GROMACS .gro file of N, CA and C in nm:
model
  552
    1MET      N    1   1.210  -0.722   0.282
    1MET     CA    2   1.171  -0.857   0.318
    1MET      C    3   1.255  -0.901   0.437
    2ASN      N    4   1.190  -0.962   0.536
    2ASN     CA    5   1.255  -1.005   0.658
    2ASN      C    6   1.271  -1.156   0.653
    3ASN      N    7   1.389  -1.203   0.616
    3ASN     CA    8   1.413  -1.347   0.608
    3ASN      C    9   1.413  -1.413   0.744
    4ALA      N   10   1.440  -1.338   0.851
    4ALA     CA   11   1.440  -1.395   0.986
    4ALA      C   12   1.301  -1.447   1.021
    5SER      N   13   1.197  -1.370   0.988
    5SER     CA   14   1.060  -1.414   1.015
    5SER      C   15   1.028  -1.542   0.938
    6TRP      N   16   1.067  -1.545   0.812
    6TRP     CA   17   1.042  -1.664   0.729
    6TRP      C   18   1.117  -1.784   0.785
    7ASN      N   19   1.242  -1.764   0.825
    7ASN     CA   20   1.321  -1.875   0.879
    7ASN      C   21   1.259  -1.929   1.008
    8GLU      N   22   1.211  -1.839   1.095
    8GLU     CA   23   1.143  -1.884   1.217
    8GLU      C   24   1.018  -1.964   1.183
    9PHE      N   25   0.942  -1.917   1.086
    9PHE     CA   26   0.821  -1.987   1.043
    9PHE      C   27   0.857  -2.128   0.994
   10GLU      N   28   0.956  -2.137   0.910
   10GLU     CA   29   0.995  -2.264   0.849
   10GLU      C   30   1.049  -2.365   0.950
   11GLN      N   31   1.107  -2.317   1.059
   11GLN     CA   32   1.167  -2.408   1.157
   11GLN      C   33   1.065  -2.467   1.254
   12ARG      N   34   0.943  -2.421   1.247
   12ARG     CA   35   0.840  -2.470   1.339
   12ARG      C   36   0.740  -2.559   1.266
   13VAL      N   37   0.674  -2.642   1.343
   13VAL     CA   38   0.568  -2.725   1.287
   13VAL      C   39   0.457  -2.633   1.238
   14SER      N   40   0.408  -2.660   1.121
   14SER     CA   41   0.295  -2.583   1.068
   14SER      C   42   0.192  -2.682   1.017
   15VAL      N   43   0.073  -2.632   0.994
   15VAL     CA   44  -0.034  -2.715   0.942
   15VAL      C   45  -0.094  -2.643   0.822
   16GLU      N   46  -0.134  -2.721   0.723
   16GLU     CA   47  -0.194  -2.665   0.603
   16GLU      C   48  -0.334  -2.724   0.589
   17GLU      N   49  -0.432  -2.636   0.581
   17GLU     CA   50  -0.569  -2.684   0.568
   17GLU      C   51  -0.659  -2.577   0.508
   18LEU      N   52  -0.778  -2.620   0.471
   18LEU     CA   53  -0.878  -2.528   0.417
   18LEU      C   54  -0.948  -2.459   0.533
   19LEU      N   55  -0.940  -2.327   0.536
   19LEU     CA   56  -1.006  -2.249   0.639
   19LEU      C   57  -1.082  -2.135   0.573
   20HIS      N   58  -1.182  -2.085   0.642
   20HIS     CA   59  -1.251  -1.966   0.596
   20HIS      C   60  -1.158  -1.848   0.626
   21VAL      N   61  -1.116  -1.778   0.521
   21VAL     CA   62  -1.015  -1.673   0.535
   21VAL      C   63  -1.074  -1.538   0.496
   22ALA      N   64  -1.059  -1.441   0.585
   22ALA     CA   65  -1.098  -1.303   0.557
   22ALA      C   66  -0.976  -1.215   0.581
   23ILE      N   67  -0.957  -1.119   0.494
   23ILE     CA   68  -0.844  -1.029   0.508
   23ILE      C   69  -0.894  -0.885   0.498
   24GLU      N   70  -0.854  -0.805   0.596
   24GLU     CA   71  -0.891  -0.664   0.599
   24GLU      C   72  -0.764  -0.581   0.611
   25PRO      N   73  -0.766  -0.460   0.557
   25PRO     CA   74  -0.650  -0.373   0.576
   25PRO      C   75  -0.638  -0.335   0.724
   26LEU      N   76  -0.517  -0.310   0.767
   26LEU     CA   77  -0.492  -0.278   0.907
   26LEU      C   78  -0.402  -0.156   0.914
   27ALA      N   79  -0.441  -0.058   0.995
   27ALA     CA   80  -0.358   0.060   1.016
   27ALA      C   81  -0.232   0.017   1.090
   28TRP      N   82  -0.117   0.065   1.043
   28TRP     CA   83   0.008   0.027   1.107
   28TRP      C   84   0.089   0.151   1.137
   29PRO      N   85   0.140   0.168   1.253
   29PRO     CA   86   0.132   0.075   1.366
   29PRO      C   87  -0.010   0.066   1.421
   30MET      N   88  -0.039  -0.050   1.474
   30MET     CA   89  -0.174  -0.078   1.522
   30MET      C   90  -0.202   0.001   1.649
   31PRO      N   91  -0.317   0.067   1.657
   31PRO     CA   92  -0.352   0.140   1.780
   31PRO      C   93  -0.361   0.045   1.900
   32GLN      N   94  -0.314   0.090   2.013
   32GLN     CA   95  -0.310   0.008   2.134
   32GLN      C   96  -0.447  -0.048   2.175
   33PRO      N   97  -0.555   0.032   2.171
   33PRO     CA   98  -0.686  -0.025   2.209
   33PRO      C   99  -0.727  -0.141   2.117
   34LEU      N  100  -0.697  -0.131   1.989
   34LEU     CA  101  -0.727  -0.240   1.896
   34LEU      C  102  -0.643  -0.362   1.928
   35ALA      N  103  -0.517  -0.342   1.959
   35ALA     CA  104  -0.429  -0.454   1.994
   35ALA      C  105  -0.479  -0.527   2.118
   36LEU      N  106  -0.522  -0.451   2.217
   36LEU     CA  107  -0.575  -0.513   2.340
   36LEU      C  108  -0.705  -0.588   2.314
   37ALA      N  109  -0.794  -0.528   2.234
   37ALA     CA  110  -0.921  -0.594   2.202
   37ALA      C  111  -0.897  -0.723   2.124
   38LEU      N  112  -0.806  -0.719   2.026
   38LEU     CA  113  -0.774  -0.839   1.948
   38LEU      C  114  -0.714  -0.948   2.036
   39ALA      N  115  -0.627  -0.908   2.128
   39ALA     CA  116  -0.565  -1.005   2.217
   39ALA      C  117  -0.670  -1.077   2.301
   40GLU      N  118  -0.766  -1.001   2.352
   40GLU     CA  119  -0.871  -1.062   2.434
   40GLU      C  120  -0.960  -1.154   2.351
   41ARG      N  121  -1.002  -1.107   2.233
   41ARG     CA  122  -1.088  -1.188   2.146
   41ARG      C  123  -1.015  -1.315   2.101
   42ASN      N  124  -0.887  -1.302   2.065
   42ASN     CA  125  -0.812  -1.419   2.021
   42ASN      C  126  -0.791  -1.519   2.133
   43GLY      N  127  -0.769  -1.469   2.254
   43GLY     CA  128  -0.757  -1.559   2.369
   43GLY      C  129  -0.884  -1.638   2.389
   44ASN      N  130  -0.998  -1.570   2.379
   44ASN     CA  131  -1.127  -1.640   2.394
   44ASN      C  132  -1.150  -1.739   2.280
   45ALA      N  133  -1.117  -1.699   2.157
   45ALA     CA  134  -1.137  -1.787   2.042
   45ALA      C  135  -1.048  -1.911   2.054
   46LEU      N  136  -0.922  -1.892   2.091
   46LEU     CA  137  -0.830  -2.007   2.104
   46LEU      C  138  -0.876  -2.102   2.215
   47ALA      N  139  -0.927  -2.047   2.325
   47ALA     CA  140  -0.977  -2.131   2.434
   47ALA      C  141  -1.101  -2.210   2.388
   48ALA      N  142  -1.189  -2.144   2.313
   48ALA     CA  143  -1.309  -2.213   2.263
   48ALA      C  144  -1.273  -2.321   2.163
   49ILE      N  145  -1.181  -2.292   2.073
   49ILE     CA  146  -1.139  -2.391   1.974
   49ILE      C  147  -1.077  -2.511   2.043
   50ALA      N  148  -0.991  -2.486   2.142
   50ALA     CA  149  -0.928  -2.596   2.216
   50ALA      C  150  -1.032  -2.682   2.286
   51ALA      N  151  -1.129  -2.617   2.349
   51ALA     CA  152  -1.233  -2.692   2.421
   51ALA      C  153  -1.318  -2.774   2.326
   52LEU      N  154  -1.351  -2.718   2.210
   52LEU     CA  155  -1.436  -2.789   2.116
   52LEU      C  156  -1.362  -2.902   2.045
   53GLU      N  157  -1.231  -2.888   2.031
   53GLU     CA  158  -1.154  -2.993   1.965
   53GLU      C  159  -1.118  -3.107   2.057
   54GLU      N  160  -1.122  -3.079   2.187
   54GLU     CA  161  -1.082  -3.179   2.284
   54GLU      C  162  -1.179  -3.297   2.280
   55ARG      N  163  -1.125  -3.412   2.258
   55ARG     CA  164  -1.208  -3.533   2.255
   55ARG      C  165  -1.146  -3.638   2.345
   56ARG      N  166  -1.230  -3.705   2.417
   56ARG     CA  167  -1.183  -3.813   2.503
   56ARG      C  168  -1.173  -3.940   2.421
   57VAL      N  169  -1.087  -4.030   2.468
   57VAL     CA  170  -1.078  -4.161   2.404
   57VAL      C  171  -1.204  -4.237   2.441
   58GLU      N  172  -1.275  -4.280   2.339
   58GLU     CA  173  -1.401  -4.350   2.365
   58GLU      C  174  -1.376  -4.499   2.368
   59THR      N  175  -1.419  -4.561   2.475
   59THR     CA  176  -1.409  -4.706   2.486
   59THR      C  177  -1.550  -4.762   2.478
   60PRO      N  178  -1.581  -4.833   2.370
   60PRO     CA  179  -1.718  -4.880   2.350
   60PRO      C  180  -1.765  -4.980   2.456
   61ASP      N  181  -1.673  -5.044   2.524
   61ASP     CA  182  -1.715  -5.146   2.621
   61ASP      C  183  -1.727  -5.090   2.764
   62ASP      N  184  -1.720  -4.959   2.779
   62ASP     CA  185  -1.732  -4.897   2.910
   62ASP      C  186  -1.879  -4.886   2.948
   63ASP      N  187  -1.919  -4.960   3.053
   63ASP     CA  188  -2.058  -4.963   3.097
   63ASP      C  189  -2.085  -4.862   3.208
   64ASN      N  190  -1.985  -4.788   3.248
   64ASN     CA  191  -2.000  -4.695   3.358
   64ASN      C  192  -2.110  -4.594   3.324
   65PRO      N  193  -2.215  -4.585   3.405
   65PRO     CA  194  -2.324  -4.491   3.378
   65PRO      C  195  -2.278  -4.346   3.373
   66LEU      N  196  -2.179  -4.310   3.454
   66LEU     CA  197  -2.128  -4.174   3.453
   66LEU      C  198  -2.063  -4.141   3.318
   67VAL      N  199  -1.986  -4.234   3.264
   67VAL     CA  200  -1.921  -4.214   3.134
   67VAL      C  201  -2.027  -4.202   3.025
   68GLN      N  202  -2.129  -4.286   3.031
   68GLN     CA  203  -2.236  -4.279   2.932
   68GLN      C  204  -2.310  -4.146   2.940
   69GLU      N  205  -2.334  -4.097   3.061
   69GLU     CA  206  -2.402  -3.968   3.078
   69GLU      C  207  -2.315  -3.854   3.025
   70LEU      N  208  -2.184  -3.861   3.051
   70LEU     CA  209  -2.093  -3.758   2.999
   70LEU      C  210  -2.092  -3.758   2.846
   71ARG      N  211  -2.099  -3.874   2.785
   71ARG     CA  212  -2.106  -3.883   2.639
   71ARG      C  213  -2.233  -3.819   2.585
   72ARG      N  214  -2.345  -3.844   2.653
   72ARG     CA  215  -2.471  -3.783   2.611
   72ARG      C  216  -2.464  -3.631   2.623
   73MET      N  217  -2.409  -3.583   2.734
   73MET     CA  218  -2.396  -3.438   2.752
   73MET      C  219  -2.302  -3.379   2.647
   74ASP      N  220  -2.194  -3.449   2.617
   74ASP     CA  221  -2.101  -3.402   2.514
   74ASP      C  222  -2.171  -3.392   2.379
   75ALA      N  223  -2.250  -3.490   2.346
   75ALA     CA  224  -2.323  -3.488   2.218
   75ALA      C  225  -2.422  -3.372   2.214
   76LYS      N  226  -2.489  -3.348   2.325
   76LYS     CA  227  -2.584  -3.237   2.330
   76LYS      C  228  -2.513  -3.102   2.317
   77LEU      N  229  -2.400  -3.086   2.386
   77LEU     CA  230  -2.325  -2.961   2.376
   77LEU      C  231  -2.270  -2.940   2.236
   78THR      N  232  -2.225  -3.047   2.173
   78THR     CA  233  -2.176  -3.037   2.036
   78THR      C  234  -2.287  -2.992   1.942
   79ALA      N  235  -2.405  -3.048   1.960
   79ALA     CA  236  -2.520  -3.008   1.878
   79ALA      C  237  -2.556  -2.862   1.905
   80LEU      N  238  -2.553  -2.820   2.030
   80LEU     CA  239  -2.584  -2.681   2.065
   80LEU      C  240  -2.484  -2.584   2.002
   81VAL      N  241  -2.356  -2.617   2.008
   81VAL     CA  242  -2.253  -2.532   1.947
   81VAL      C  243  -2.277  -2.523   1.796
   82ASP      N  244  -2.311  -2.634   1.733
   82ASP     CA  245  -2.336  -2.633   1.590
   82ASP      C  246  -2.456  -2.544   1.557
   83ILE      N  247  -2.561  -2.552   1.636
   83ILE     CA  248  -2.679  -2.468   1.614
   83ILE      C  249  -2.643  -2.320   1.629
   84VAL      N  250  -2.569  -2.286   1.735
   84VAL     CA  251  -2.529  -2.147   1.757
   84VAL      C  252  -2.442  -2.098   1.641
   85ASN      N  253  -2.346  -2.181   1.598
   85ASN     CA  254  -2.261  -2.143   1.485
   85ASN      C  255  -2.345  -2.112   1.361
   86ARG      N  256  -2.442  -2.197   1.334
   86ARG     CA  257  -2.525  -2.177   1.214
   86ARG      C  258  -2.614  -2.052   1.226
   87LEU      N  259  -2.660  -2.023   1.346
   87LEU     CA  260  -2.742  -1.903   1.365
   87LEU      C  261  -2.659  -1.775   1.356
   88LEU      N  262  -2.543  -1.776   1.420
   88LEU     CA  263  -2.459  -1.656   1.422
   88LEU      C  264  -2.389  -1.630   1.289
   89VAL      N  265  -2.345  -1.737   1.225
   89VAL     CA  266  -2.271  -1.724   1.099
   89VAL      C  267  -2.326  -1.829   1.002
   90PRO      N  268  -2.436  -1.796   0.933
   90PRO     CA  269  -2.490  -1.892   0.835
   90PRO      C  270  -2.385  -1.925   0.729
   91PRO      N  271  -2.384  -2.049   0.680
   91PRO     CA  272  -2.282  -2.091   0.583
   91PRO      C  273  -2.267  -1.996   0.464
   92GLY      N  274  -2.374  -1.934   0.416
   92GLY     CA  275  -2.367  -1.845   0.302
   92GLY      C  276  -2.295  -1.713   0.329
   93THR      N  277  -2.277  -1.678   0.457
   93THR     CA  278  -2.213  -1.551   0.490
   93THR      C  279  -2.065  -1.567   0.524
   94LEU      N  280  -2.017  -1.689   0.525
   94LEU     CA  281  -1.877  -1.713   0.560
   94LEU      C  282  -1.784  -1.671   0.447
   95PRO      N  283  -1.664  -1.625   0.483
   95PRO     CA  284  -1.565  -1.598   0.377
   95PRO      C  285  -1.531  -1.729   0.305
   96VAL      N  286  -1.474  -1.716   0.189
   96VAL     CA  287  -1.438  -1.832   0.108
   96VAL      C  288  -1.333  -1.916   0.181
   97GLN      N  289  -1.342  -2.048   0.163
   97GLN     CA  290  -1.239  -2.135   0.218
   97GLN      C  291  -1.118  -2.133   0.126
   98ARG      N  292  -1.002  -2.122   0.187
   98ARG     CA  293  -0.876  -2.118   0.111
   98ARG      C  294  -0.773  -2.203   0.185
   99LEU      N  295  -0.679  -2.253   0.107
   99LEU     CA  296  -0.571  -2.331   0.165
   99LEU      C  297  -0.473  -2.237   0.234
  100VAL      N  298  -0.448  -2.261   0.362
  100VAL     CA  299  -0.360  -2.178   0.442
  100VAL      C  300  -0.264  -2.268   0.518
  101ARG      N  301  -0.137  -2.235   0.514
  101ARG     CA  302  -0.036  -2.303   0.597
  101ARG      C  303   0.002  -2.203   0.705
  102PHE      N  304  -0.010  -2.243   0.832
  102PHE     CA  305   0.015  -2.147   0.939
  102PHE      C  306   0.076  -2.212   1.061
  103ASN      N  307   0.137  -2.128   1.143
  103ASN     CA  308   0.179  -2.161   1.278
  103ASN      C  309   0.180  -2.030   1.356
  104ALA      N  310   0.242  -2.029   1.473
  104ALA     CA  311   0.236  -1.910   1.558
  104ALA      C  312   0.321  -1.794   1.505
  105ARG      N  313   0.402  -1.818   1.405
  105ARG     CA  314   0.489  -1.713   1.351
  105ARG      C  315   0.428  -1.642   1.231
  106GLY      N  316   0.340  -1.711   1.158
  106GLY     CA  317   0.283  -1.649   1.039
  106GLY      C  318   0.202  -1.747   0.958
  107ALA      N  319   0.173  -1.707   0.834
  107ALA     CA  320   0.091  -1.790   0.746
  107ALA      C  321   0.137  -1.771   0.602
  108VAL      N  322   0.124  -1.880   0.526
  108VAL     CA  323   0.146  -1.874   0.382
  108VAL      C  324   0.008  -1.880   0.319
  109LEU      N  325  -0.024  -1.775   0.244
  109LEU     CA  326  -0.156  -1.762   0.183
  109LEU      C  327  -0.149  -1.800   0.036
  110ALA      N  328  -0.256  -1.860  -0.012
  110ALA     CA  329  -0.265  -1.903  -0.151
  110ALA      C  330  -0.251  -1.784  -0.246
  111ALA      N  331  -0.215  -1.814  -0.369
  111ALA     CA  332  -0.192  -1.710  -0.469
  111ALA      C  333  -0.317  -1.628  -0.498
  112ASP      N  334  -0.435  -1.687  -0.479
  112ASP     CA  335  -0.558  -1.614  -0.510
  112ASP      C  336  -0.607  -1.525  -0.396
  113VAL      N  337  -0.530  -1.514  -0.288
  113VAL     CA  338  -0.566  -1.428  -0.176
  113VAL      C  339  -0.500  -1.292  -0.200
  114ALA      N  340  -0.584  -1.192  -0.223
  114ALA     CA  341  -0.532  -1.057  -0.248
  114ALA      C  342  -0.517  -0.983  -0.116
  115LEU      N  343  -0.401  -0.926  -0.095
  115LEU     CA  344  -0.378  -0.846   0.024
  115LEU      C  345  -0.404  -0.699  -0.008
  116PRO      N  346  -0.484  -0.631   0.076
  116PRO     CA  347  -0.516  -0.490   0.050
  116PRO      C  348  -0.406  -0.394   0.091
  117GLY      N  349  -0.295  -0.445   0.137
  117GLY     CA  350  -0.183  -0.361   0.180
  117GLY      C  351  -0.079  -0.448   0.248
  118ASP      N  352   0.024  -0.386   0.300
  118ASP     CA  353   0.129  -0.464   0.368
  118ASP      C  354   0.090  -0.505   0.509
  119ALA      N  355   0.005  -0.428   0.576
  119ALA     CA  356  -0.044  -0.461   0.710
  119ALA      C  357  -0.189  -0.505   0.697
  120VAL      N  358  -0.217  -0.627   0.746
  120VAL     CA  359  -0.353  -0.682   0.732
  120VAL      C  360  -0.397  -0.748   0.862
  121LEU      N  361  -0.527  -0.765   0.873
  121LEU     CA  362  -0.586  -0.843   0.979
  121LEU      C  363  -0.635  -0.972   0.913
  122LEU      N  364  -0.570  -1.081   0.946
  122LEU     CA  365  -0.602  -1.211   0.888
  122LEU      C  366  -0.703  -1.282   0.978
  123GLY      N  367  -0.822  -1.305   0.926
  123GLY     CA  368  -0.926  -1.374   1.002
  123GLY      C  369  -0.936  -1.518   0.957
  124LEU      N  370  -0.917  -1.611   1.050
  124LEU     CA  371  -0.926  -1.754   1.022
  124LEU      C  372  -1.044  -1.811   1.100
  125ARG      N  373  -1.133  -1.878   1.029
  125ARG     CA  374  -1.248  -1.940   1.093
  125ARG      C  375  -1.238  -2.091   1.075
  126PHE      N  376  -1.244  -2.161   1.187
  126PHE     CA  377  -1.236  -2.305   1.188
  126PHE      C  378  -1.377  -2.362   1.182
  127GLU      N  379  -1.395  -2.471   1.113
  127GLU     CA  380  -1.528  -2.524   1.083
  127GLU      C  381  -1.611  -2.550   1.208
  128HIS      N  382  -1.552  -2.604   1.313
  128HIS     CA  383  -1.629  -2.638   1.433
  128HIS      C  384  -1.654  -2.518   1.524
  129CYS      N  385  -1.594  -2.403   1.490
  129CYS     CA  386  -1.611  -2.283   1.573
  129CYS      C  387  -1.616  -2.161   1.483
  130ARG      N  388  -1.708  -2.163   1.388
  130ARG     CA  389  -1.715  -2.058   1.286
  130ARG      C  390  -1.750  -1.921   1.342
  131SER      N  391  -1.820  -1.917   1.454
  131SER     CA  392  -1.866  -1.788   1.506
  131SER      C  393  -1.756  -1.711   1.580
  132LEU      N  394  -1.643  -1.775   1.609
  132LEU     CA  395  -1.533  -1.706   1.677
  132LEU      C  396  -1.408  -1.711   1.589
  133PRO      N  397  -1.388  -1.609   1.506
  133PRO     CA  398  -1.269  -1.610   1.421
  133PRO      C  399  -1.142  -1.579   1.501
  134LEU      N  400  -1.034  -1.634   1.455
  134LEU     CA  401  -0.904  -1.597   1.506
  134LEU      C  402  -0.858  -1.480   1.419
  135GLU      N  403  -0.839  -1.363   1.478
  135GLU     CA  404  -0.805  -1.242   1.403
  135GLU      C  405  -0.662  -1.202   1.436
  136LEU      N  406  -0.574  -1.224   1.339
  136LEU     CA  407  -0.431  -1.209   1.364
  136LEU      C  408  -0.372  -1.093   1.284
  137PRO      N  409  -0.317  -0.992   1.353
  137PRO     CA  410  -0.248  -0.884   1.282
  137PRO      C  411  -0.124  -0.941   1.214
  138ALA      N  412  -0.102  -0.903   1.089
  138ALA     CA  413   0.009  -0.960   1.014
  138ALA      C  414   0.068  -0.857   0.918
  139LEU      N  415   0.195  -0.876   0.888
  139LEU     CA  416   0.264  -0.791   0.792
  139LEU      C  417   0.315  -0.879   0.677
  140ARG      N  418   0.296  -0.830   0.555
  140ARG     CA  419   0.347  -0.901   0.437
  140ARG      C  420   0.500  -0.905   0.449
  141GLU      N  421   0.555  -1.025   0.438
  141GLU     CA  422   0.699  -1.040   0.452
  141GLU      C  423   0.767  -1.094   0.327
  142LYS      N  424   0.696  -1.183   0.254
  142LYS     CA  425   0.764  -1.248   0.142
  142LYS      C  426   0.662  -1.286   0.036
  143GLN      N  427   0.694  -1.257  -0.087
  143GLN     CA  428   0.611  -1.295  -0.202
  143GLN      C  429   0.687  -1.404  -0.277
  144PHE      N  430   0.622  -1.516  -0.304
  144PHE     CA  431   0.685  -1.626  -0.375
  144PHE      C  432   0.659  -1.616  -0.525
  145ASP      N  433   0.742  -1.680  -0.603
  145ASP     CA  434   0.728  -1.676  -0.749
  145ASP      C  435   0.595  -1.733  -0.796
  146ASP      N  436   0.540  -1.829  -0.720
  146ASP     CA  437   0.413  -1.891  -0.761
  146ASP      C  438   0.290  -1.810  -0.718
  147GLY      N  439   0.311  -1.692  -0.659
  147GLY     CA  440   0.201  -1.604  -0.621
  147GLY      C  441   0.161  -1.613  -0.475
  148ARG      N  442   0.206  -1.716  -0.404
  148ARG     CA  443   0.175  -1.727  -0.262
  148ARG      C  444   0.245  -1.614  -0.186
  149THR      N  445   0.190  -1.582  -0.069
  149THR     CA  446   0.245  -1.475   0.013
  149THR      C  447   0.264  -1.525   0.156
  150PHE      N  448   0.378  -1.489   0.215
  150PHE     CA  449   0.401  -1.517   0.356
  150PHE      C  450   0.376  -1.389   0.434
  151VAL      N  451   0.289  -1.399   0.537
  151VAL     CA  452   0.266  -1.288   0.627
  151VAL      C  453   0.313  -1.330   0.767
  152ALA      N  454   0.382  -1.240   0.835
  152ALA     CA  455   0.431  -1.267   0.970
  152ALA      C  456   0.333  -1.206   1.070
  153PHE      N  457   0.298  -1.284   1.172
  153PHE     CA  458   0.208  -1.234   1.275
  153PHE      C  459   0.284  -1.137   1.365
  154THR      N  460   0.214  -1.033   1.405
  154THR     CA  461   0.273  -0.931   1.491
  154THR      C  462   0.186  -0.916   1.615
  155SER      N  463   0.240  -0.860   1.717
  155SER     CA  464   0.165  -0.822   1.838
  155SER      C  465   0.102  -0.940   1.910
  156LEU      N  466   0.154  -1.062   1.893
  156LEU     CA  467   0.099  -1.175   1.967
  156LEU      C  468   0.175  -1.191   2.098
  157SER      N  469   0.101  -1.210   2.205
  157SER     CA  470   0.165  -1.234   2.335
  157SER      C  471   0.222  -1.376   2.337
  158ASP      N  472   0.304  -1.404   2.436
  158ASP     CA  473   0.358  -1.539   2.451
  158ASP      C  474   0.246  -1.640   2.471
  159ALA      N  475   0.144  -1.601   2.548
  159ALA     CA  476   0.031  -1.692   2.573
  159ALA      C  477  -0.044  -1.723   2.444
  160GLN      N  478  -0.065  -1.620   2.360
  160GLN     CA  479  -0.133  -1.643   2.233
  160GLN      C  480  -0.047  -1.731   2.140
  161SER      N  481   0.081  -1.704   2.135
  161SER     CA  482   0.171  -1.786   2.052
  161SER      C  483   0.169  -1.931   2.098
  162ASP      N  484   0.175  -1.951   2.229
  162ASP     CA  485   0.170  -2.088   2.283
  162ASP      C  486   0.038  -2.156   2.248
  163ALA      N  487  -0.072  -2.084   2.258
  163ALA     CA  488  -0.203  -2.142   2.226
  163ALA      C  489  -0.212  -2.178   2.078
  164ILE      N  490  -0.156  -2.093   1.992
  164ILE     CA  491  -0.157  -2.124   1.848
  164ILE      C  492  -0.067  -2.244   1.822
  165GLU      N  493   0.047  -2.252   1.890
  165GLU     CA  494   0.136  -2.368   1.873
  165GLU      C  495   0.063  -2.496   1.914
  166ARG      N  496  -0.011  -2.493   2.023
  166ARG     CA  497  -0.087  -2.611   2.065
  166ARG      C  498  -0.194  -2.646   1.962
  167LEU      N  499  -0.262  -2.544   1.909
  167LEU     CA  500  -0.363  -2.566   1.806
  167LEU      C  501  -0.300  -2.633   1.683
  168VAL      N  502  -0.188  -2.580   1.639
  168VAL     CA  503  -0.118  -2.636   1.523
  168VAL      C  504  -0.075  -2.780   1.552
  169PHE      N  505  -0.022  -2.803   1.670
  169PHE     CA  506   0.021  -2.938   1.706
  169PHE      C  507  -0.096  -3.036   1.705
  170ARG      N  508  -0.211  -2.996   1.760
  170ARG     CA  509  -0.328  -3.085   1.760
  170ARG      C  510  -0.372  -3.116   1.617
  171HIS      N  511  -0.376  -3.013   1.532
  171HIS     CA  512  -0.418  -3.035   1.393
  171HIS      C  513  -0.317  -3.122   1.319
  172HIS      N  514  -0.189  -3.097   1.343
  172HIS     CA  515  -0.084  -3.177   1.278
  172HIS      C  516  -0.093  -3.323   1.324
  173ARG      N  517  -0.109  -3.344   1.454
  173ARG     CA  518  -0.119  -3.479   1.509
  173ARG      C  519  -0.240  -3.551   1.452
  174ARG      N  520  -0.353  -3.480   1.438
  174ARG     CA  521  -0.473  -3.541   1.382
  174ARG      C  522  -0.451  -3.581   1.237
  175LYS      N  523  -0.385  -3.496   1.159
  175LYS     CA  524  -0.358  -3.527   1.018
  175LYS      C  525  -0.266  -3.649   1.005
  176VAL      N  526  -0.166  -3.658   1.092
  176VAL     CA  527  -0.077  -3.774   1.091
  176VAL      C  528  -0.154  -3.901   1.126
  177ALA      N  529  -0.240  -3.893   1.226
  177ALA     CA  530  -0.320  -4.010   1.265
  177ALA      C  531  -0.414  -4.052   1.153
  178GLU      N  532  -0.476  -3.955   1.085
  178GLU     CA  533  -0.565  -3.987   0.973
  178GLU      C  534  -0.487  -4.051   0.859
  179ALA      N  535  -0.367  -4.001   0.832
  179ALA     CA  536  -0.285  -4.058   0.725
  179ALA      C  537  -0.245  -4.201   0.755
  180ARG      N  538  -0.220  -4.231   0.881
  180ARG     CA  539  -0.183  -4.367   0.921
  180ARG      C  540  -0.299  -4.464   0.908
  181GLN      N  541  -0.422  -4.414   0.920
  181GLN     CA  542  -0.538  -4.501   0.912
  181GLN      C  543  -0.576  -4.536   0.769
  182LEU      N  544  -0.529  -4.455   0.674
  182LEU     CA  545  -0.562  -4.481   0.533
  182LEU      C  546  -0.489  -4.605   0.485
  183PRO      N  547  -0.560  -4.690   0.409
  183PRO     CA  548  -0.492  -4.810   0.357
  183PRO      C  549  -0.382  -4.769   0.259
  184GLY      N  550  -0.266  -4.821   0.279
  184GLY     CA  551  -0.156  -4.776   0.198
  184GLY      C  552  -0.093  -4.883   0.123
   0.00000   0.00000   0.00000
C-alpha cells in the first residue's frame, strides 16, 4: 500500500457524485500505444466536458439581439448533444451509476464496486457527456474497512491532471453554490 498516493489525494479538493462507472482489467505495465491512445481520448473527453459544462451568466433583462441569438444557438447545441448522447449510448446500455469521490490523483470507489485486479481502467461517464467516457488507468492502493477502495491514477500527463483538477473544481464550486441556495 502506498500511503503517499493516498496522502496526495486527501490533500487536494475532491468531488463526490453519482457517475456511470465501468471497470475493466488492465495489463500492467500498460503498453505504450494504449497509454498514448488513452491520453488522446481523455484529452478530447475533458475538453468536451469542459465545453458542455461552461455556462454564461444569464441576465434576463438583456435585450441585446446578439445575446438572445447566442442563447438560442446554445439551446440548440445542447439539444443536439443530448440527442447524440442518447443515440450513441442509450440509457439502458450505460454502466450502473455509483458514488465516486475523485480528483486528479485517484478515486475512492464504493464498496459494491468489484475490481478485477490491482491494475484497472476506470471509466467515468458524466451525465451531460455520456458518449465520451473519461478512461483513467489506475492501481489499487488502499482498501478501507468499510469495503471502499482507493485507486491511484497512473500515466496522466500534467495537462490531463490540470484538466481533471479544473473539472473537480467546477463540480465542487457548483455543489457549494447549490448548497448555499437551499433554505437552511
